[in-house]
Coordinates of C-alpha atoms in Angstrom, one line a residue:
X161 CA -33.9 0.0 21.7
X162 CA -33.6 -3.7 21.9
X163 CA -31.5 -3.7 18.8
X164 CA -29.2 -1.1 20.3
X165 CA -28.7 -3.2 23.5
X166 CA -28.0 -6.2 21.3
X167 CA -25.3 -4.4 19.4
X168 CA -23.6 -2.7 22.3
X169 CA -21.7 -5.8 23.5
X170 CA -20.0 -6.2 20.1
X171 CA -18.2 -2.9 20.6
X172 CA -16.1 -3.6 23.6
X173 CA -13.8 -1.1 25.3
X174 CA -11.8 -4.1 26.4
X175 CA -10.5 -4.9 23.0
X176 CA -6.8 -5.0 22.2
X177 CA -5.4 -4.1 18.8
X178 CA -2.4 -6.0 17.7
X179 CA -0.1 -5.0 14.8
X180 CA 0.0 -7.2 11.8
X181 CA 3.0 -6.3 9.5
X182 CA 2.4 -9.1 7.1
X183 CA 4.7 -12.0 8.1
X184 CA 3.6 -15.2 9.8
X185 CA 5.8 -15.0 12.9
X186 CA 4.1 -11.9 14.2
X187 CA 0.7 -13.3 13.5
X188 CA 1.6 -16.4 15.4
X189 CA 2.8 -14.2 18.3
X190 CA -0.4 -12.3 18.1
X191 CA -2.5 -15.4 18.3
X192 CA -0.5 -16.7 21.4
X193 CA -0.8 -13.4 23.2
X194 CA -4.4 -13.1 22.1
X195 CA -5.2 -16.5 23.5
X196 CA -3.9 -15.3 26.9
X197 CA -5.7 -12.0 26.6
X198 CA -9.1 -13.7 26.0
X199 CA -8.9 -16.6 28.3
X200 CA -7.1 -15.1 31.2
X201 CA -8.0 -11.4 31.2
X202 CA -11.3 -11.5 29.3
X203 CA -10.2 -9.1 26.5
X204 CA -11.2 -9.4 22.9
X205 CA -8.5 -8.8 20.3
X206 CA -8.1 -7.8 16.7
X207 CA -5.3 -7.1 14.3
X208 CA -4.6 -4.1 12.1
X209 CA -2.4 -4.5 9.0
X210 CA 0.4 -2.3 7.8
X211 CA 4.1 -2.1 6.8
X212 CA 6.7 -1.9 9.5
X213 CA 7.3 1.9 9.4
X214 CA 3.6 2.6 9.2
X215 CA 2.8 0.4 12.1
X216 CA 5.5 2.0 14.2
X217 CA 4.0 5.4 13.5
X218 CA 0.6 4.0 14.4
X219 CA 2.1 2.8 17.7
X220 CA 3.4 6.3 18.5
X221 CA 0.0 7.8 17.8
X222 CA -1.8 5.1 19.9
X223 CA -3.7 3.7 16.9
X224 CA -2.1 0.3 17.6
X225 CA -2.0 -1.1 21.1
X226 CA 0.6 -3.9 20.9
X227 CA 3.4 -4.7 18.5
X228 CA 4.7 -8.2 19.3
X229 CA 7.7 -7.9 17.0
X230 CA 9.5 -4.6 16.7
X231 CA 12.5 -5.5 14.6
X232 CA 14.6 -2.7 16.1
X233 CA 17.4 -2.6 13.6
X234 CA 14.9 -2.2 10.7
X235 CA 13.3 0.9 12.3
X236 CA 15.7 3.9 11.9
X237 CA 14.0 6.0 14.6
X238 CA 13.3 3.2 17.1
X239 CA 15.9 4.1 19.7
X240 CA 15.2 7.9 19.4
X241 CA 11.4 7.3 19.7
X242 CA 12.0 5.1 22.8
X243 CA 14.2 7.7 24.5
X244 CA 11.6 10.4 23.8
X245 CA 8.9 8.2 25.5
X246 CA 6.9 7.7 22.3
X247 CA 6.0 4.2 23.4
X248 CA 6.8 1.6 26.1
X249 CA 9.1 -1.3 25.5
X250 CA 8.1 -4.2 27.6
X251 CA 10.9 -6.7 26.8
X252 CA 12.6 -8.9 24.3
X253 CA 10.5 -11.4 22.4
X254 CA 13.5 -13.2 20.7
X255 CA 17.0 -12.3 19.6
X256 CA 18.4 -15.5 18.2
X257 CA 17.6 -14.8 14.6
X258 CA 19.7 -14.6 11.4
X259 CA 19.6 -12.5 8.3
X260 CA 21.7 -11.9 5.2
X261 CA 22.0 -13.2 1.7
X262 CA 20.8 -16.7 1.1
X263 CA 21.1 -19.2 -1.8
X264 CA 19.3 -22.5 -2.3
X265 CA 21.2 -25.5 -0.9
X266 CA 21.2 -27.2 -4.4
X267 CA 23.1 -24.1 -5.7
X268 CA 25.6 -24.3 -2.8
X269 CA 26.2 -28.0 -3.4
X270 CA 26.7 -27.5 -7.2
X271 CA 29.1 -24.6 -6.5
X272 CA 31.4 -25.4 -3.6
X273 CA 33.4 -22.3 -4.2
X274 CA 30.4 -20.1 -3.4
X275 CA 30.4 -19.8 0.4
X276 CA 30.7 -16.2 1.3
X277 CA 29.1 -12.9 0.1
X278 CA 32.4 -11.9 -1.4
X279 CA 32.5 -15.1 -3.4
X280 CA 29.5 -13.9 -5.4
X281 CA 32.0 -11.9 -7.5
X282 CA 32.6 -14.0 -10.6
X283 CA 29.2 -15.9 -10.3
X284 CA 27.0 -13.2 -11.9
X285 CA 26.3 -15.5 -14.9
X286 CA 24.8 -18.0 -12.4
X287 CA 22.2 -15.5 -11.3
X288 CA 21.3 -13.6 -14.5
X289 CA 19.1 -10.6 -14.5
X290 CA 16.3 -11.2 -17.1
X291 CA 16.1 -7.4 -17.7
X292 CA 19.9 -6.9 -18.1
X293 CA 21.8 -9.6 -19.9
X294 CA 25.1 -8.0 -18.9
X295 CA 24.6 -8.4 -15.2
X296 CA 23.4 -10.8 -12.5
X297 CA 20.6 -10.0 -10.0
X298 CA 20.7 -9.9 -6.2
X299 CA 17.3 -9.5 -4.5
X300 CA 17.3 -7.0 -1.5
X301 CA 14.9 -6.6 1.4
X302 CA 11.6 -4.8 1.8
X303 CA 11.3 -1.1 0.9
X304 CA 11.5 1.0 4.0
X305 CA 13.7 -1.4 6.1
X306 CA 17.1 -0.1 7.2
X307 CA 18.7 -3.5 6.4
X308 CA 17.6 -3.1 2.8
X309 CA 19.7 0.0 2.4
X310 CA 22.6 -1.6 4.4
X311 CA 22.6 -4.7 2.1
X312 CA 22.6 -2.3 -0.9
X313 CA 25.7 -0.7 0.5
X314 CA 27.3 -4.1 1.0
X315 CA 26.8 -4.8 -2.7
X316 CA 28.7 -1.6 -3.6
X317 CA 31.4 -1.9 -0.9
X318 CA 32.2 -5.5 -2.0
X319 CA 32.3 -4.4 -5.6
X320 CA 29.4 -6.6 -6.5
X321 CA 27.6 -3.7 -8.3
X322 CA 30.0 -4.1 -11.2
X323 CA 28.5 -7.5 -11.9
X324 CA 25.0 -7.4 -10.3
X325 CA 21.9 -5.3 -10.2
X326 CA 20.5 -4.9 -6.7
X327 CA 16.7 -5.3 -7.0
X328 CA 14.3 -4.3 -4.3
X329 CA 11.2 -6.6 -4.6
X330 CA 8.6 -4.1 -3.4
X331 CA 6.8 -6.4 -0.9
X332 CA 7.3 -9.4 1.3
X333 CA 4.8 -11.4 -0.8
X334 CA 6.7 -10.7 -4.0
X335 CA 10.1 -11.7 -2.4
X336 CA 8.5 -15.0 -1.1
X337 CA 7.0 -15.7 -4.5
X338 CA 10.3 -15.1 -6.3
X339 CA 12.2 -17.4 -3.9
X340 CA 9.5 -20.2 -4.0
X341 CA 9.2 -20.0 -7.8
X342 CA 13.0 -20.3 -8.3
X343 CA 13.2 -23.2 -5.8
X344 CA 10.4 -25.1 -7.4
X345 CA 12.1 -24.8 -10.8
X346 CA 15.5 -25.5 -9.2
X347 CA 16.8 -22.2 -10.6
X348 CA 19.7 -20.3 -9.0
X349 CA 18.7 -17.3 -6.9
X350 CA 20.5 -15.1 -4.3
X351 CA 18.4 -12.9 -2.0
X352 CA 18.3 -11.2 1.3
X353 CA 16.1 -13.0 3.8
X354 CA 15.7 -13.5 7.6
X355 CA 14.8 -16.1 10.2
X356 CA 12.5 -17.2 11.7
X357 CA 10.0 -17.6 8.8
X358 CA 7.9 -20.4 7.4
X359 CA 9.8 -20.2 4.1
X360 CA 13.2 -21.0 5.5
X361 CA 11.6 -23.6 7.7
X362 CA 10.0 -25.3 4.6
X363 CA 12.8 -24.8 2.0
X364 CA 16.4 -25.5 2.3
X365 CA 18.4 -22.3 1.9
X366 CA 22.0 -21.6 2.9
X367 CA 23.1 -18.3 4.5
X368 CA 26.2 -16.9 2.7
X369 CA 28.9 -16.2 5.3
X370 CA 30.5 -12.9 5.9
X371 CA 33.3 -11.3 8.0
X372 CA 32.4 -11.1 11.8
X373 CA 29.9 -8.5 12.8
X374 CA 31.4 -5.1 13.7
X375 CA 29.1 -2.4 15.1
X376 CA 31.1 0.4 13.5
X377 CA 31.4 -1.1 10.0
X378 CA 28.1 -2.8 9.5
X379 CA 26.1 0.3 8.8
X380 CA 28.5 0.9 5.9
X381 CA 27.7 -2.6 4.6
X382 CA 30.8 -4.4 5.8
X383 CA 30.5 -7.6 7.8
X384 CA 27.8 -10.0 8.8
X385 CA 24.4 -8.8 10.0
X386 CA 23.8 -9.2 13.7
X387 CA 21.0 -11.0 15.3
X388 CA 18.2 -8.4 15.6
X389 CA 16.8 -7.8 19.0
X390 CA 13.0 -8.2 18.4
X391 CA 11.1 -6.4 21.2
X392 CA 7.5 -6.2 22.4
X393 CA 6.2 -2.6 22.5
X394 CA 2.9 -1.1 23.5
X395 CA 1.4 2.5 23.2
X396 CA 1.7 4.8 26.1
X397 CA -2.1 4.9 26.6
X398 CA -2.3 1.1 26.6
X399 CA 0.5 0.7 29.1
X400 CA -1.5 2.9 31.5
X401 CA -4.9 1.4 30.9
X402 CA -3.9 -2.3 30.8
X403 CA -1.3 -2.9 33.5
X404 CA -2.3 -6.5 34.0
X405 CA -1.8 -7.6 30.4
X406 CA 1.4 -5.5 30.1
X407 CA 2.8 -7.4 33.1
X408 CA 2.2 -10.6 31.2
X409 CA 3.8 -9.2 28.1
X410 CA 6.9 -8.2 30.1
X411 CA 7.4 -11.9 30.9
X412 CA 6.6 -13.1 27.3
X413 CA 9.6 -14.6 25.5
X414 CA 10.0 -17.0 22.6
X415 CA 12.9 -18.2 20.4
X416 CA 13.5 -18.5 16.7
X417 CA 13.5 -22.4 16.9
X418 CA 10.1 -22.4 18.7
X419 CA 8.6 -19.9 16.2
X420 CA 10.0 -21.9 13.3
X421 CA 8.5 -25.1 14.8
X422 CA 5.1 -23.5 14.9
X423 CA 5.3 -22.0 11.4
X424 CA 6.4 -25.4 10.0
X425 CA 3.4 -27.1 11.7
X426 CA 1.1 -24.5 10.3
X427 CA 2.4 -25.0 6.7
X428 CA 2.3 -28.8 7.0
X429 CA -1.1 -29.1 8.4
X430 CA -2.9 -26.1 7.0
X431 CA -3.8 -24.9 10.5
X432 CA -4.5 -21.2 11.0
X433 CA -2.5 -19.0 13.4
X434 CA -5.0 -19.4 16.3
X435 CA -5.0 -23.2 16.0
X436 CA -1.1 -23.2 15.7
X437 CA -0.8 -21.0 18.8
X438 CA -2.8 -23.6 20.8
X439 CA -0.8 -26.5 19.4
X440 CA 2.5 -24.8 20.2
X441 CA 1.4 -24.1 23.8
X442 CA 0.3 -27.7 24.2
X443 CA 3.7 -28.9 22.9
X444 CA 5.5 -26.6 25.3
X445 CA 3.4 -26.2 28.5
X446 CA 6.5 -24.7 30.2
X447 CA 5.9 -21.5 28.2
X448 CA 2.7 -20.6 30.1
X449 CA 4.4 -21.4 33.4
X450 CA 7.2 -18.9 32.6
X451 CA 4.8 -16.1 31.7
X452 CA 1.9 -16.6 34.2
X453 CA 1.4 -17.8 37.8
X454 CA -1.4 -18.5 40.3
X455 CA -5.0 -18.2 39.1
X456 CA -3.9 -16.7 35.8
X457 CA -1.9 -19.8 35.0
X458 CA -4.9 -22.0 36.0
X459 CA -7.2 -20.1 33.7
X460 CA -4.8 -20.4 30.7
X461 CA -4.2 -24.1 31.4
X462 CA -7.9 -24.9 31.6
X463 CA -8.6 -23.1 28.4
X464 CA -5.8 -24.9 26.7
X465 CA -7.0 -28.3 27.9
X466 CA -10.5 -27.6 26.7
X467 CA -9.0 -27.6 23.1
X468 CA -12.0 -25.8 21.7
X469 CA -14.5 -28.4 22.9
X470 CA -16.6 -25.8 24.8
X471 CA -20.1 -25.2 23.5
X472 CA -20.2 -22.4 21.0
X473 CA -22.6 -19.5 21.8
X474 CA -25.2 -18.6 19.3
X475 CA -24.1 -15.6 17.3
X476 CA -26.9 -13.8 15.5
X477 CA -24.5 -11.5 13.7
X478 CA -22.4 -14.2 12.0
X479 CA -23.5 -16.2 9.0
X480 CA -24.3 -19.7 10.2
X481 CA -22.8 -21.7 7.3
X482 CA -19.5 -21.4 5.5
X483 CA -18.0 -23.5 2.7
X484 CA -14.6 -25.0 3.3
X485 CA -13.1 -24.3 -0.1
X486 CA -9.9 -26.1 -1.0
X487 CA -7.8 -23.1 -2.1
X488 CA -4.6 -25.0 -1.4
X489 CA -5.2 -27.1 -4.5
X490 CA -5.5 -24.0 -6.6
X491 CA -2.2 -22.7 -5.1
X492 CA -0.5 -26.0 -5.9
X493 CA -1.9 -26.3 -9.4
X494 CA -0.8 -22.7 -10.2
X495 CA 2.7 -23.3 -8.8
X496 CA 3.0 -26.6 -10.7
X497 CA 2.0 -24.9 -13.9
X498 CA 4.5 -22.1 -13.3
X499 CA 7.2 -24.6 -12.6
X500 CA 6.6 -26.5 -15.8
X501 CA 6.4 -23.3 -17.8
X502 CA 9.9 -22.2 -16.7
X503 CA 11.0 -19.0 -18.4
X504 CA 8.4 -18.9 -21.2
X505 CA 8.8 -17.3 -24.6
X506 CA 6.2 -14.7 -23.4
X507 CA 8.4 -13.7 -20.6
X508 CA 11.4 -13.3 -22.9
X509 CA 9.3 -11.3 -25.4
X510 CA 8.0 -9.0 -22.7
X511 CA 11.5 -8.5 -21.3
X512 CA 12.7 -7.7 -24.8
X513 CA 9.8 -5.4 -25.6
X514 CA 10.2 -3.3 -22.4
X515 CA 14.0 -3.4 -22.9
X516 CA 13.7 -2.1 -26.5
X517 CA 11.3 0.7 -25.5
X518 CA 13.5 1.6 -22.5
X519 CA 16.7 1.6 -24.7
X520 CA 15.1 3.9 -27.2
X521 CA 13.9 6.3 -24.5
X522 CA 17.3 6.2 -22.7
X523 CA 19.1 7.1 -25.9
X524 CA 17.0 10.1 -26.7
X525 CA 18.7 13.3 -25.6
X526 CA 16.4 15.0 -23.0
X527 CA 15.8 18.0 -25.2
X528 CA 14.7 15.7 -28.1
X529 CA 12.3 14.0 -25.7
X530 CA 10.9 17.4 -24.5
X531 CA 10.6 18.6 -28.1
X532 CA 8.7 15.5 -28.9
X533 CA 6.2 16.2 -26.1
X534 CA 5.8 19.7 -27.3
X535 CA 5.1 18.6 -30.9
X536 CA 2.6 16.0 -29.8
X537 CA 0.9 18.4 -27.4
X538 CA 0.7 21.1 -30.1
X539 CA -0.7 18.7 -32.8
X540 CA -3.2 17.1 -30.5
X541 CA -4.6 20.2 -28.8
X542 CA -4.0 22.6 -31.8
X543 CA -2.4 25.0 -29.5
X544 CA 1.3 26.0 -29.3
X545 CA 0.7 27.3 -25.7
X546 CA -0.5 23.9 -24.5
X547 CA 2.4 22.2 -26.3
X548 CA 4.8 24.4 -24.4
X549 CA 3.0 23.8 -21.1
X550 CA 3.3 20.0 -21.5
X551 CA 6.9 20.3 -22.3
X552 CA 7.5 22.4 -19.2
X553 CA 5.6 19.9 -17.1
X554 CA 7.9 17.1 -18.3
X555 CA 11.0 19.3 -17.5
X556 CA 9.7 19.6 -13.9
X557 CA 10.2 15.8 -13.5
X558 CA 13.8 16.2 -14.7
X559 CA 14.3 19.1 -12.3
X560 CA 13.1 17.0 -9.4
X561 CA 15.8 14.4 -10.2
X562 CA 13.4 11.6 -11.3
X563 CA 14.0 11.7 -15.1
X564 CA 15.4 8.2 -15.3
X565 CA 12.6 6.8 -13.1
X566 CA 10.0 8.5 -15.4
X567 CA 11.6 6.9 -18.5
X568 CA 11.5 3.4 -16.8
X569 CA 7.9 3.9 -15.9
X570 CA 7.0 5.1 -19.3
X571 CA 8.6 2.1 -20.9
X572 CA 6.4 -0.3 -18.9
X573 CA 3.3 1.8 -19.5
X574 CA 3.9 2.0 -23.3
X575 CA 4.6 -1.7 -23.6
X576 CA 1.4 -2.5 -21.6
X577 CA -0.7 -0.2 -23.6
X578 CA 0.8 -1.4 -26.9
X579 CA -0.1 -5.1 -26.0
X580 CA -3.5 -4.0 -24.7
X581 CA -4.3 -2.3 -28.0
X582 CA -3.0 -5.2 -30.2
X583 CA -5.4 -7.6 -28.5
X584 CA -8.1 -5.2 -27.3
X585 CA -9.0 -3.5 -30.6
X586 CA -9.5 -6.6 -32.7
X587 CA -11.5 -8.3 -29.9
X588 CA -13.7 -5.2 -29.5
X589 CA -14.4 -5.2 -33.2
X590 CA -15.3 -8.9 -33.2
X591 CA -17.8 -8.8 -30.4
X592 CA -19.4 -5.6 -31.9
X593 CA -21.0 -7.7 -34.6
X594 CA -22.6 -10.2 -32.3
X595 CA -25.1 -9.3 -29.5
X596 CA -24.8 -12.8 -28.1
X597 CA -21.0 -12.5 -27.9
X598 CA -21.4 -9.1 -26.3
X599 CA -23.7 -10.5 -23.6
X600 CA -21.2 -13.3 -22.8
X601 CA -18.1 -11.1 -22.7
X602 CA -19.6 -8.2 -20.8
X603 CA -19.7 -9.9 -17.4
X604 CA -16.2 -11.2 -17.9
X605 CA -15.0 -7.7 -18.6
X606 CA -16.9 -6.5 -15.5
X607 CA -15.1 -9.1 -13.4
X608 CA -11.7 -8.1 -14.8
X609 CA -12.3 -4.5 -14.1
X610 CA -13.7 -4.9 -10.6
X611 CA -11.4 -7.6 -9.4
X612 CA -8.9 -6.3 -6.9
X613 CA -5.7 -5.7 -8.8
X614 CA -3.6 -7.5 -6.2
X615 CA -5.2 -10.7 -7.2
X616 CA -3.3 -10.5 -10.5
X617 CA 0.1 -9.8 -9.1
X618 CA 1.1 -13.2 -7.5
X619 CA 0.1 -15.4 -10.6
X620 CA 1.8 -12.9 -12.8
X621 CA 4.9 -13.0 -10.6
X622 CA 5.0 -16.8 -10.5
X623 CA 4.7 -17.2 -14.3
X624 CA 6.7 -14.3 -15.5
X625 CA 9.2 -13.5 -12.8
X626 CA 9.7 -10.4 -10.8
X627 CA 10.0 -7.1 -12.6
X628 CA 8.8 -5.7 -15.9
X629 CA 7.3 -8.9 -17.5
X630 CA 5.0 -9.5 -14.5
X631 CA 4.1 -5.8 -14.3
X632 CA 3.2 -5.6 -18.0
X633 CA 0.9 -8.7 -17.8
X634 CA -0.9 -7.5 -14.7
X635 CA -1.3 -4.0 -16.2
X636 CA -2.6 -5.4 -19.5
X637 CA -5.3 -7.6 -17.8
X638 CA -6.4 -4.6 -15.8
X639 CA -6.2 -1.9 -18.5
X640 CA -7.4 -3.8 -21.6
X641 CA -11.1 -3.6 -20.6
X642 CA -11.9 0.1 -21.7
X643 CA -10.5 -0.3 -25.2
X644 CA -12.5 -3.5 -25.7
X645 CA -15.7 -1.9 -24.3
X646 CA -15.5 1.3 -26.1
X647 CA -14.4 -0.1 -29.5
X648 CA -17.3 -2.5 -29.4
X649 CA -19.7 0.3 -28.3
X650 CA -18.5 2.7 -30.9
X651 CA -18.9 0.4 -33.8
X652 CA -22.3 -0.9 -32.7
X653 CA -23.5 2.7 -32.4
X654 CA -22.5 3.8 -35.9
X655 CA -25.7 5.0 -37.8
X656 CA -27.2 1.8 -39.5
X657 CA -28.3 3.9 -42.5
X658 CA -24.7 4.9 -43.1
X659 CA -23.6 1.3 -43.0
X660 CA -26.5 0.2 -45.3
X661 CA -25.5 3.0 -47.7
X662 CA -22.0 1.7 -47.9
X663 CA -23.2 -1.9 -48.5
X664 CA -25.7 -0.8 -51.1
X665 CA -22.8 0.8 -53.1
X666 CA -21.0 -2.6 -53.2
X667 CA -18.6 -2.3 -50.2
X668 CA -17.4 -5.6 -48.8
X669 CA -17.6 -6.3 -45.1
X670 CA -13.9 -5.4 -44.7
X671 CA -14.2 -2.1 -46.7
X672 CA -17.3 -1.1 -44.7
X673 CA -15.5 -1.8 -41.4
X674 CA -12.3 0.1 -42.4
X675 CA -13.7 3.0 -44.4
X676 CA -17.1 3.6 -42.6
X677 CA -17.5 2.0 -39.2
X678 CA -14.1 2.6 -37.7
X679 CA -13.8 6.2 -38.9
X680 CA -17.3 6.9 -37.6
X681 CA -16.5 5.2 -34.3
X682 CA -13.0 6.7 -34.0
X683 CA -13.8 9.3 -31.3
X684 CA -15.2 6.6 -29.0
X685 CA -12.3 4.3 -29.8
X686 CA -9.8 7.1 -29.0
X687 CA -11.6 7.5 -25.7
X688 CA -11.1 3.8 -25.0
X689 CA -7.4 4.1 -25.8
X690 CA -7.2 7.1 -23.6
X691 CA -8.8 5.3 -20.7
X692 CA -6.6 2.2 -21.2
X693 CA -3.6 4.5 -20.9
X694 CA -4.9 6.1 -17.8
X695 CA -5.6 2.7 -16.2
X696 CA -2.1 1.6 -17.0
X697 CA -0.8 4.7 -15.3
X698 CA -2.9 3.8 -12.3
X699 CA -1.1 0.5 -12.0
X700 CA 2.3 2.2 -11.7
X701 CA 2.5 2.1 -7.9
X702 CA 0.7 -1.2 -7.5
X703 CA 3.1 -3.0 -9.9
X704 CA 6.1 -1.7 -7.8
X705 CA 5.0 -4.3 -5.3
X706 CA 6.3 -7.0 -7.7
X707 CA 9.5 -5.3 -8.5
X708 CA 8.6 -2.9 -11.3
X709 CA 11.1 -0.1 -11.1
X710 CA 10.5 3.6 -11.8
X711 CA 8.3 6.2 -10.1
X712 CA 6.1 3.5 -8.5
X713 CA 9.0 2.1 -6.5
X714 CA 9.9 5.7 -5.5
X715 CA 6.4 6.2 -4.1
X716 CA 6.4 2.8 -2.4
X717 CA 9.7 3.6 -0.7
X718 CA 8.3 6.9 0.5
X719 CA 5.1 5.2 1.9
X720 CA 7.0 2.5 3.6
X721 CA 9.4 5.0 5.2
X722 CA 6.7 7.5 5.9
X723 CA 8.7 10.2 4.1
X724 CA 5.9 12.6 3.2
X725 CA 8.0 14.9 1.1
X726 CA 9.5 12.2 -0.9
X727 CA 6.1 10.7 -1.5
X728 CA 4.6 14.0 -2.6
X729 CA 7.4 14.6 -5.1
X730 CA 7.3 11.1 -6.6
X731 CA 3.4 11.1 -6.6
X732 CA 3.4 14.5 -8.2
X733 CA 5.6 13.2 -11.1
X734 CA 3.1 10.3 -11.6
X735 CA 0.4 12.9 -11.8
X736 CA 2.3 15.1 -14.3
X737 CA 2.9 12.0 -16.5
X738 CA -0.7 11.1 -16.4
X739 CA -1.9 14.6 -17.2
X740 CA 0.5 15.0 -20.2
X741 CA -0.4 11.6 -21.6
X742 CA -4.1 12.1 -21.0
X743 CA -4.1 15.5 -22.8
X744 CA -2.0 14.2 -25.8
X745 CA -4.2 11.1 -26.4
X746 CA -7.5 12.9 -25.7
X747 CA -6.9 15.5 -28.4
X748 CA -9.1 18.6 -29.0
X749 CA -12.8 17.8 -29.1
X750 CA -15.6 20.3 -29.4
X751 CA -13.2 23.2 -29.3
X752 CA -12.1 22.4 -25.9
X753 CA -9.2 20.3 -24.5

């Protein structure tokens, strides 16, 4: 009973859920509003992460209480949802922002003729696409944003698609990493971006000019992007239950320069969003005066003046000690290594490998490809019926209009599996002959397999660039484990008497391995190959977050735009690919597929 009483205060009905869509400006706004919520109104507050479309949907359902930054132009249904009363708009947070195509200042200074978006024509060689030597590369926005599609239309309307590939990064983190990596190496890059952000506050980028904004032509891609009205929105239920806090939010207003000032301070000092929020309010005390009055203003001012010097309460549920690890030095060392490495030979090799596989697949007539699937299915399963079934399943992908996306995904998967086998099979064989090596390697393999795959993405992106090379590296690290494990396991479990018999008849170590141990262990090794292939397929969607094209990007687009039908179609194609590849590589064992 006492324990229940102790726990109850931790679950407060007076808790506000803010939306966190991933970028620092909204986190800073959350921290500022959260400071007022806690110190003036006595509310606790938390954040819930998600992409822009998903958070907006959560707002409509009431799963999110407050969204401090609703980028109205990037949400296709915003106006319609507001008119229907799906949420309550409390006011404008800021509207003095910029967005468009940016280039580094050093590129602008070295190329004085490159000042506008239309000037990009003729400069494709300055911004080469590593995956397509015939064209340049322009980075677009985040999947699911309306502006991402509009900027894609701009590339076509201005005729830039003849010289450039318009590449969608997959995530905000991937886009940031691509820009930072290029800037650190002083390489040319052209990309969509927006303000205010810590990145543009810390790095010197130049916005390419465009013709004046026109409300009629802009949706078609013609003209400069307008300043987006960024509003504050709350759920209907929250508006009714928290009128006091909503009244404060209706007066809340910042500006792009103020937000950039706070983000720059955060980047320079290493302060978190909560500390930066207090710092910004201390630097600009007039902000609280414009939002609050009377006793509310006094409470906020008093809390700000205390500056965290109040005595901390004993918290029996929080661990009492924490290590202050210097993760910033790790970030700096990785970035420095990536900068010195430049475009490595590994990156060029991976690009060439994926390009070669993609070229072969693209130049196979569809009926030849389908016939190949039938033949492999028939031979592996010893059944003509199953061969026909697998061929028909592949045809379904073509009927759904995702044939090219399937080939792109398949090229990345095959390249990843090929590299995983080249390194994994010999390594598995080596450690199978040493129990000590197996004990040392096993925990490393465990860590590789259980480590969240997202941890691999950013280093891969910094070292190998956005797109196929980074996707292949991340996939290999994740998928190589089964083939190493099962190769080692299979060889170690070959009957010792069979091995002894081979040696007694004069077989050398190499002959014993190739003619006895590997053939005996082949079913287990094939299982490892099969599992490596399946794990590579599992990385398809994840790697789309670092610019890998194909079915994964189609799924990611559907998720970010909350297009259930589109997601089911693309996801089903991934499942079909996985089933066919699994059946073909699994073969017929024990009389059953």
